Structures are given as C-alpha cells and as structure tokens.
PDB file of C-alpha atoms in Angstrom:
ATOM      1  CA  GLY F 276       9.279  15.410   2.737  1.00  0.00           C
ATOM      2  CA  ASN F 277       6.641  13.126   4.163  1.00  0.00           C
ATOM      3  CA  SER F 278       7.758   9.747   5.439  1.00  0.00           C
ATOM      4  CA  VAL F 279       6.791   6.869   7.696  1.00  0.00           C
ATOM      5  CA  THR F 280       9.127   4.789   9.862  1.00  0.00           C
ATOM      6  CA  GLN F 281       8.116   1.412  11.259  1.00  0.00           C
ATOM      7  CA  MET F 282       9.852  -0.995  13.559  1.00  0.00           C
ATOM      8  CA  GLU F 283      11.567  -3.788  11.737  1.00  0.00           C
ATOM      9  CA  GLY F 284      10.243  -7.298  11.956  1.00  0.00           C
ATOM     10  CA  PRO F 285       9.602 -10.001  12.182  1.00  0.00           C
ATOM     11  CA  VAL F 286       7.700  -9.744  15.423  1.00  0.00           C
ATOM     12  CA  THR F 287       7.172 -13.207  16.837  1.00  0.00           C
ATOM     13  CA  LEU F 288       4.579 -13.774  19.554  1.00  0.00           C
ATOM     14  CA  SER F 289       2.681 -16.550  21.206  1.00  0.00           C
ATOM     15  CA  GLU F 290      -1.078 -16.600  20.953  1.00  0.00           C
ATOM     16  CA  GLU F 291      -2.809 -14.258  23.443  1.00  0.00           C
ATOM     17  CA  ALA F 292       0.297 -12.101  23.860  1.00  0.00           C
ATOM     18  CA  PHE F 293       0.156  -8.306  23.746  1.00  0.00           C
ATOM     19  CA  LEU F 294       1.203  -6.671  20.496  1.00  0.00           C
ATOM     20  CA  THR F 295       2.785  -3.308  19.809  1.00  0.00           C
ATOM     21  CA  ILE F 296       4.121  -2.263  16.435  1.00  0.00           C
ATOM     22  CA  ASN F 297       5.721   1.156  16.490  1.00  0.00           C
ATOM     23  CA  CYS F 298       5.160   3.752  13.791  1.00  0.00           C
ATOM     24  CA  THR F 299       6.389   7.332  13.624  1.00  0.00           C
ATOM     25  CA  TYR F 300       5.916   9.828  10.851  1.00  0.00           C
ATOM     26  CA  THR F 301       7.276  13.021   9.394  1.00  0.00           C
ATOM     27  CA  ALA F 302       4.840  15.298   7.635  1.00  0.00           C
ATOM     28  CA  THR F 303       3.983  18.913   7.087  1.00  0.00           C
ATOM     29  CA  GLY F 304       0.514  19.978   8.076  1.00  0.00           C
ATOM     30  CA  TYR F 305      -1.982  17.528   9.506  1.00  0.00           C
ATOM     31  CA  PRO F 306      -1.866  14.163   7.769  1.00  0.00           C
ATOM     32  CA  SER F 307      -4.327  11.331   8.070  1.00  0.00           C
ATOM     33  CA  LEU F 308      -2.827   8.109   9.404  1.00  0.00           C
ATOM     34  CA  PHE F 309      -3.609   4.519   8.507  1.00  0.00           C
ATOM     35  CA  TRP F 310      -2.732   0.938   9.290  1.00  0.00           C
ATOM     36  CA  TYR F 311      -3.052  -1.560   6.465  1.00  0.00           C
ATOM     37  CA  VAL F 312      -2.683  -5.328   6.737  1.00  0.00           C
ATOM     38  CA  GLN F 313      -1.475  -7.752   4.086  1.00  0.00           C
ATOM     39  CA  TYR F 314      -2.283 -11.434   4.467  1.00  0.00           C
ATOM     40  CA  PRO F 315      -0.180 -13.949   2.521  1.00  0.00           C
ATOM     41  CA  GLY F 316      -0.804 -13.826  -1.204  1.00  0.00           C
ATOM     42  CA  GLU F 317      -3.206 -10.909  -0.985  1.00  0.00           C
ATOM     43  CA  GLY F 318      -3.272  -7.174  -1.462  1.00  0.00           C
ATOM     44  CA  LEU F 319      -3.349  -4.658   1.359  1.00  0.00           C
ATOM     45  CA  GLN F 320      -6.539  -4.031   3.315  1.00  0.00           C
ATOM     46  CA  LEU F 321      -7.336  -1.064   5.482  1.00  0.00           C
ATOM     47  CA  LEU F 322      -7.272  -2.069   9.154  1.00  0.00           C
ATOM     48  CA  LEU F 323      -7.927   1.280  10.838  1.00  0.00           C
ATOM     49  CA  LYS F 324      -7.394   4.981  10.431  1.00  0.00           C
ATOM     50  CA  ALA F 325      -7.325   8.296  12.312  1.00  0.00           C
ATOM     51  CA  THR F 326      -7.714  11.697  10.745  1.00  0.00           C
ATOM     52  CA  LYS F 327      -6.790  14.153  13.488  1.00  0.00           C
ATOM     53  CA  ALA F 328      -4.737  14.432  16.647  1.00  0.00           C
ATOM     54  CA  ASP F 329      -5.887  12.296  19.596  1.00  0.00           C
ATOM     55  CA  ASP F 330      -8.238  10.270  17.421  1.00  0.00           C
ATOM     56  CA  LYS F 331      -8.188   6.549  18.106  1.00  0.00           C
ATOM     57  CA  GLY F 332      -8.760   4.149  15.245  1.00  0.00           C
ATOM     58  CA  SER F 333      -9.911   0.643  16.101  1.00  0.00           C
ATOM     59  CA  ASN F 334     -10.949  -2.526  14.314  1.00  0.00           C
ATOM     60  CA  LYS F 335     -10.870  -6.279  15.022  1.00  0.00           C
ATOM     61  CA  GLY F 336      -9.342  -5.676  18.455  1.00  0.00           C
ATOM     62  CA  PHE F 337      -6.524  -3.519  17.058  1.00  0.00           C
ATOM     63  CA  GLU F 338      -6.134   0.096  18.158  1.00  0.00           C
ATOM     64  CA  ALA F 339      -3.895   3.040  17.315  1.00  0.00           C
ATOM     65  CA  THR F 340      -3.953   6.613  18.632  1.00  0.00           C
ATOM     66  CA  TYR F 341      -2.845   9.615  16.591  1.00  0.00           C
ATOM     67  CA  ARG F 342      -0.232  11.350  18.763  1.00  0.00           C
ATOM     68  CA  LYS F 343       0.817  14.628  17.265  1.00  0.00           C
ATOM     69  CA  GLU F 344       3.176  15.536  20.084  1.00  0.00           C
ATOM     70  CA  THR F 345       5.254  12.415  19.468  1.00  0.00           C
ATOM     71  CA  THR F 346       4.371  12.080  15.759  1.00  0.00           C
ATOM     72  CA  SER F 347       3.420   8.479  16.363  1.00  0.00           C
ATOM     73  CA  PHE F 348       0.642   6.032  15.513  1.00  0.00           C
ATOM     74  CA  HIS F 349       1.565   2.790  17.248  1.00  0.00           C
ATOM     75  CA  LEU F 350      -0.549  -0.288  16.590  1.00  0.00           C
ATOM     76  CA  GLU F 351      -1.651  -2.358  19.595  1.00  0.00           C
ATOM     77  CA  LYS F 352      -3.713  -5.434  20.307  1.00  0.00           C
ATOM     78  CA  GLY F 353      -4.304  -6.918  23.703  1.00  0.00           C
ATOM     79  CA  SER F 354      -4.403 -10.580  22.712  1.00  0.00           C
ATOM     80  CA  VAL F 355      -3.174 -11.745  19.328  1.00  0.00           C
ATOM     81  CA  GLN F 356      -4.374 -14.812  17.474  1.00  0.00           C
ATOM     82  CA  VAL F 357      -2.648 -17.068  14.967  1.00  0.00           C
ATOM     83  CA  SER F 358      -4.938 -15.590  12.313  1.00  0.00           C
ATOM     84  CA  ASP F 359      -3.373 -12.149  12.920  1.00  0.00           C
ATOM     85  CA  SER F 360      -0.140 -13.349  11.307  1.00  0.00           C
ATOM     86  CA  ALA F 361       0.422 -10.949   8.428  1.00  0.00           C
ATOM     87  CA  VAL F 362       2.442  -7.925   7.365  1.00  0.00           C
ATOM     88  CA  TYR F 363       1.294  -4.608   8.826  1.00  0.00           C
ATOM     89  CA  PHE F 364       1.914  -1.286   7.082  1.00  0.00           C
ATOM     90  CA  CYS F 365       1.673   2.152   8.605  1.00  0.00           C
ATOM     91  CA  ALA F 366       0.804   4.908   6.122  1.00  0.00           C
ATOM     92  CA  LEU F 367      -0.015   8.579   5.906  1.00  0.00           C
ATOM     93  CA  SER F 368      -1.907  10.791   3.530  1.00  0.00           C
ATOM     94  CA  ALA F 369      -0.917  14.435   3.423  1.00  0.00           C
ATOM     95  CA  SER F 370      -3.874  16.627   4.237  1.00  0.00           C
ATOM     96  CA  TYR F 371      -2.979  19.519   1.998  1.00  0.00           C
ATOM     97  CA  ASN F 372      -2.592  17.760  -1.280  1.00  0.00           C
ATOM     98  CA  THR F 373      -3.943  14.448  -2.391  1.00  0.00           C
ATOM     99  CA  ASP F 374      -5.053  11.009  -1.392  1.00  0.00           C
ATOM    100  CA  LYS F 375      -1.610   9.642  -2.213  1.00  0.00           C
ATOM    101  CA  LEU F 376      -0.569   7.198   0.495  1.00  0.00           C
ATOM    102  CA  ILE F 377       2.997   6.996   1.747  1.00  0.00           C
ATOM    103  CA  PHE F 378       3.745   3.629   3.321  1.00  0.00           C
ATOM    104  CA  GLY F 379       6.266   2.412   5.827  1.00  0.00           C
ATOM    105  CA  THR F 380       8.333  -0.658   5.028  1.00  0.00           C
ATOM    106  CA  GLY F 381       5.962  -3.040   6.751  1.00  0.00           C
ATOM    107  CA  THR F 382       6.339  -5.223   9.835  1.00  0.00           C
ATOM    108  CA  ARG F 383       5.806  -8.950   9.643  1.00  0.00           C
ATOM    109  CA  LEU F 384       3.925 -10.463  12.583  1.00  0.00           C
ATOM    110  CA  GLN F 385       4.129 -14.189  13.269  1.00  0.00           C
ATOM    111  CA  VAL F 386       1.869 -15.626  15.949  1.00  0.00           C
ATOM    112  CA  PHE F 387       2.423 -19.179  17.139  1.00  0.00           C
ATOM    113  CA  PRO F 388      -0.077 -21.332  19.026  1.00  0.00           C
TER     114      PRO F 388
ATOM    115  CA  ASP J 142     -18.542  -5.068  -6.399  1.00  0.00           C
ATOM    116  CA  ALA J 143     -15.710  -7.452  -7.214  1.00  0.00           C
ATOM    117  CA  GLY J 144     -13.057  -5.088  -5.937  1.00  0.00           C
ATOM    118  CA  VAL J 145      -9.959  -4.027  -7.815  1.00  0.00           C
ATOM    119  CA  ILE J 146      -9.154  -6.596 -10.470  1.00  0.00           C
ATOM    120  CA  GLN J 147      -5.649  -7.118 -11.733  1.00  0.00           C
ATOM    121  CA  SER J 148      -4.400  -9.365 -14.491  1.00  0.00           C
ATOM    122  CA  PRO J 149      -2.478 -11.481 -14.892  1.00  0.00           C
ATOM    123  CA  ARG J 150      -1.889 -12.781 -11.359  1.00  0.00           C
ATOM    124  CA  HIS J 151       1.470 -14.180 -12.354  1.00  0.00           C
ATOM    125  CA  GLU J 152       3.739 -13.322 -15.256  1.00  0.00           C
ATOM    126  CA  VAL J 153       7.047 -14.887 -16.173  1.00  0.00           C
ATOM    127  CA  THR J 154       8.906 -13.330 -19.055  1.00  0.00           C
ATOM    128  CA  GLU J 155      12.346 -13.195 -20.566  1.00  0.00           C
ATOM    129  CA  MET J 156      14.581 -10.200 -20.246  1.00  0.00           C
ATOM    130  CA  GLY J 157      13.996  -7.742 -23.060  1.00  0.00           C
ATOM    131  CA  GLN J 158      10.374  -8.636 -23.581  1.00  0.00           C
ATOM    132  CA  GLU J 159       7.504  -6.202 -23.186  1.00  0.00           C
ATOM    133  CA  VAL J 160       5.210  -6.744 -20.219  1.00  0.00           C
ATOM    134  CA  THR J 161       1.760  -5.235 -19.765  1.00  0.00           C
ATOM    135  CA  LEU J 162      -0.056  -5.329 -16.452  1.00  0.00           C
ATOM    136  CA  ARG J 163      -3.744  -4.523 -16.308  1.00  0.00           C
ATOM    137  CA  CYS J 164      -6.041  -3.073 -13.701  1.00  0.00           C
ATOM    138  CA  LYS J 165      -9.770  -2.527 -13.404  1.00  0.00           C
ATOM    139  CA  PRO J 166     -10.558  -0.184 -10.483  1.00  0.00           C
ATOM    140  CA  ILE J 167     -13.702  -0.266  -8.412  1.00  0.00           C
ATOM    141  CA  SER J 168     -16.576   1.307 -10.290  1.00  0.00           C
ATOM    142  CA  GLY J 169     -17.075   4.928  -9.274  1.00  0.00           C
ATOM    143  CA  HIS J 170     -13.599   5.424  -7.882  1.00  0.00           C
ATOM    144  CA  ASN J 171     -11.733   8.401  -9.305  1.00  0.00           C
ATOM    145  CA  SER J 172      -8.173   7.772  -8.121  1.00  0.00           C
ATOM    146  CA  LEU J 173      -5.937   4.928  -9.222  1.00  0.00           C
ATOM    147  CA  PHE J 174      -2.499   3.980  -7.965  1.00  0.00           C
ATOM    148  CA  TRP J 175       0.243   1.637  -9.139  1.00  0.00           C
ATOM    149  CA  TYR J 176       2.614   0.301  -6.468  1.00  0.00           C
ATOM    150  CA  ARG J 177       5.603  -2.023  -6.645  1.00  0.00           C
ATOM    151  CA  GLN J 178       6.543  -4.272  -3.740  1.00  0.00           C
ATOM    152  CA  THR J 179       9.951  -5.881  -3.275  1.00  0.00           C
ATOM    153  CA  MET J 180      11.764  -7.288  -0.286  1.00  0.00           C
ATOM    154  CA  MET J 181      14.539  -4.738  -0.625  1.00  0.00           C
ATOM    155  CA  ARG J 182      12.529  -1.562  -1.177  1.00  0.00           C
ATOM    156  CA  GLY J 183       9.153  -2.361   0.350  1.00  0.00           C
ATOM    157  CA  LEU J 184       6.056  -0.760  -1.153  1.00  0.00           C
ATOM    158  CA  GLU J 185       6.799   2.032  -3.628  1.00  0.00           C
ATOM    159  CA  LEU J 186       4.267   4.280  -5.318  1.00  0.00           C
ATOM    160  CA  LEU J 187       5.032   4.359  -9.032  1.00  0.00           C
ATOM    161  CA  ILE J 188       2.287   6.599 -10.377  1.00  0.00           C
ATOM    162  CA  TYR J 189      -1.164   7.763  -9.573  1.00  0.00           C
ATOM    163  CA  PHE J 190      -4.091   9.072 -11.579  1.00  0.00           C
ATOM    164  CA  ASN J 191      -7.018  11.240 -10.605  1.00  0.00           C
ATOM    165  CA  ASN J 192      -9.984  11.353 -12.983  1.00  0.00           C
ATOM    166  CA  ASN J 193      -7.861   9.455 -15.530  1.00  0.00           C
ATOM    167  CA  VAL J 194      -5.136  12.106 -15.519  1.00  0.00           C
ATOM    168  CA  PRO J 195      -1.628  11.256 -14.260  1.00  0.00           C
ATOM    169  CA  ILE J 196      -0.988  13.443 -11.230  1.00  0.00           C
ATOM    170  CA  ASP J 197       2.324  12.175  -9.917  1.00  0.00           C
ATOM    171  CA  ASP J 198       4.676   9.874 -11.793  1.00  0.00           C
ATOM    172  CA  SER J 199       7.789  10.714  -9.815  1.00  0.00           C
ATOM    173  CA  GLY J 200       8.045   7.119  -8.636  1.00  0.00           C
ATOM    174  CA  MET J 201       8.327   5.635 -12.113  1.00  0.00           C
ATOM    175  CA  PRO J 202      11.819   4.141 -12.155  1.00  0.00           C
ATOM    176  CA  GLU J 203      12.834   5.059 -15.678  1.00  0.00           C
ATOM    177  CA  ASP J 204      11.645   5.465 -19.239  1.00  0.00           C
ATOM    178  CA  ARG J 205      11.155   1.742 -19.625  1.00  0.00           C
ATOM    179  CA  PHE J 206       8.037   2.115 -17.480  1.00  0.00           C
ATOM    180  CA  SER J 207       4.872   3.744 -18.740  1.00  0.00           C
ATOM    181  CA  ALA J 208       1.291   3.841 -17.486  1.00  0.00           C
ATOM    182  CA  LYS J 209      -1.969   4.800 -19.098  1.00  0.00           C
ATOM    183  CA  MET J 210      -5.542   5.228 -18.038  1.00  0.00           C
ATOM    184  CA  PRO J 211      -7.639   5.583 -21.178  1.00  0.00           C
ATOM    185  CA  ASN J 212     -10.923   5.575 -19.242  1.00  0.00           C
ATOM    186  CA  ALA J 213     -12.272   5.380 -15.724  1.00  0.00           C
ATOM    187  CA  SER J 214     -12.453   1.596 -15.725  1.00  0.00           C
ATOM    188  CA  PHE J 215      -9.072   0.528 -17.041  1.00  0.00           C
ATOM    189  CA  SER J 216      -5.381   1.175 -16.576  1.00  0.00           C
ATOM    190  CA  THR J 217      -2.185  -0.437 -17.804  1.00  0.00           C
ATOM    191  CA  LEU J 218       1.389  -0.457 -16.613  1.00  0.00           C
ATOM    192  CA  LYS J 219       3.868  -1.362 -19.310  1.00  0.00           C
ATOM    193  CA  ILE J 220       7.535  -2.260 -19.011  1.00  0.00           C
ATOM    194  CA  GLN J 221       9.532  -2.276 -22.229  1.00  0.00           C
ATOM    195  CA  PRO J 222      12.105  -3.759 -22.297  1.00  0.00           C
ATOM    196  CA  SER J 223      11.856  -5.716 -19.075  1.00  0.00           C
ATOM    197  CA  GLU J 224      14.891  -6.500 -16.910  1.00  0.00           C
ATOM    198  CA  PRO J 225      15.445  -9.008 -14.095  1.00  0.00           C
ATOM    199  CA  ARG J 226      15.513  -6.196 -11.525  1.00  0.00           C
ATOM    200  CA  ASP J 227      11.899  -5.418 -12.430  1.00  0.00           C
ATOM    201  CA  SER J 228      10.854  -8.670 -10.760  1.00  0.00           C
ATOM    202  CA  ALA J 229       8.383  -7.712  -8.029  1.00  0.00           C
ATOM    203  CA  VAL J 230       4.731  -7.771  -7.080  1.00  0.00           C
ATOM    204  CA  TYR J 231       2.850  -4.918  -8.700  1.00  0.00           C
ATOM    205  CA  PHE J 232      -0.308  -3.681  -7.004  1.00  0.00           C
ATOM    206  CA  CYS J 233      -3.053  -1.517  -8.334  1.00  0.00           C
ATOM    207  CA  ALA J 234      -5.289   0.362  -5.909  1.00  0.00           C
ATOM    208  CA  SER J 235      -8.235   2.696  -6.290  1.00  0.00           C
ATOM    209  CA  SER J 236     -10.073   5.151  -4.076  1.00  0.00           C
ATOM    210  CA  LEU J 237     -12.842   7.707  -4.174  1.00  0.00           C
ATOM    211  CA  ARG J 238     -11.438  11.121  -3.524  1.00  0.00           C
ATOM    212  CA  GLN J 239     -14.096  13.623  -2.477  1.00  0.00           C
ATOM    213  CA  GLY J 240     -11.963  16.487  -1.259  1.00  0.00           C
ATOM    214  CA  ALA J 241     -10.832  14.908   1.991  1.00  0.00           C
ATOM    215  CA  ALA J 242      -7.495  13.215   2.325  1.00  0.00           C
ATOM    216  CA  ASP J 243      -8.627  10.317   4.456  1.00  0.00           C
ATOM    217  CA  THR J 244     -10.196   8.145   1.814  1.00  0.00           C
ATOM    218  CA  GLU J 245      -9.536   4.438   1.892  1.00  0.00           C
ATOM    219  CA  ALA J 246      -7.498   2.842  -0.868  1.00  0.00           C
ATOM    220  CA  PHE J 247      -8.636  -0.598  -2.035  1.00  0.00           C
ATOM    221  CA  PHE J 248      -5.947  -2.876  -3.370  1.00  0.00           C
ATOM    222  CA  GLY J 249      -6.026  -5.593  -5.955  1.00  0.00           C
ATOM    223  CA  GLN J 250      -4.398  -8.948  -5.320  1.00  0.00           C
ATOM    224  CA  GLY J 251      -1.330  -7.971  -7.281  1.00  0.00           C
ATOM    225  CA  THR J 252       0.612  -9.288 -10.250  1.00  0.00           C
ATOM    226  CA  ARG J 253       3.752 -11.227  -9.435  1.00  0.00           C
ATOM    227  CA  LEU J 254       6.230 -10.482 -12.209  1.00  0.00           C
ATOM    228  CA  THR J 255       9.335 -12.572 -12.729  1.00  0.00           C
ATOM    229  CA  VAL J 256      11.822 -11.535 -15.399  1.00  0.00           C
ATOM    230  CA  VAL J 257      14.393 -14.207 -16.200  1.00  0.00           C
TER     231      VAL J 257
END
C-alpha cells in the first residue's frame, strides 16, 4: 500500500542554520507529493507540492524536489528562523484514485535564537 | 472565505457520553475529510466524502464512530459511546477535486476532545 516515512524529531536548530527533513514514500503509480506545516494550536497548511518526477516545490524559502529514483521528497531551507518552529508533515496523494492524502508521522522543528 | 470551520474547538466529556463534532467545509469544495491526531498514532484519516457520499471509511476505528454529510456545507462526526482512548484532536479538511490528484486540502483548526 501507499505510505510515507519521515525522520523522527524533534529537530533542534539555531537560527540561520540549514534545515533538512527527510521524507521517503512508497506508492504505486505516480503520486503527487506535499509538505504541510502545522503551527501550534492550528490546523495543517500546505507549504509546497510537486506533482511529477524532478519537479521542485518551493515556498517561503523552503524547497523539496520529487525524486522518483530514490522515492524521496526531502524538505530543505537554507536559513531557518524562530518563526519556522512547527511540525512538518510529508504527504502523498495517489494519482490513480482520489485526492485522499496519506501523511507521515510529522517532524517537529524547534529553532532557537 | 472563512476557511474550514469546526466546532466546538474544545470538548470535555465523560466516558459513555455521546459526542458530536461539526464541520463546515469551504464553499464550493466537493471533498471532505475527517482526521484524528494523537501523539502515539500521528495523523490518521478516518473517513472521506466526495460530493457528500462516503468514499472510504476504512479508517473509522469501530462502530462507535459514525460520520454523515447531509449536504455540501455540513458534516458531523459522532462518537457514541465515547471512551478515554478517543481523546485526540479531530481535524476536518476540504478540497476541490477536479479530476487531478494534486488538489490542496484546507484544514480547520481542529476540535480537541478529552474523554474523562
């Protein structure tokens, strides 16, 4: 079946550090891939997405590239800020069926000044 | 648009009581999802509707859980009877599915349920 695996957190960084959060997936066909972010006390918000191999999604300084050969969609940011502290979820949507999203377990990011 | 609206934001109830969670999706959206979030199990899809019809309810834990979508602007998730292990944050999300599978899901702020 379809699934998403994320690195466990928490990830703790100092402000301006480089961020990588790993995400790999298992899916049949050609899924669409997403990163969602959840700030404290709020619901999830779409951060970025990519719909086909080699696509790069980007938003607010975050980037992720759809790598079919490694079945990965790692999230990166060159310089994190305290305001980036949140929980980040990798997700996929199977291309052949529905818009049902399958989420990873989430990775908590804590950025300190 | 106000986004996905869930009510109540917080609910504390005694074991055995019936609990009803409510969701108003974004106007015009045709897919609606109910998720449950816990520390132990993360974010789980319970059920989702397309055009008010339940498409996949394989994530519903057991018969104590039921969900309805009587029209395009309202859905409920009911737990009867509730148990302490049902304590979680329940999210509703909606999206506009137009044939492609890369549509964005918009989430409500969630209902934090505590069963004592």
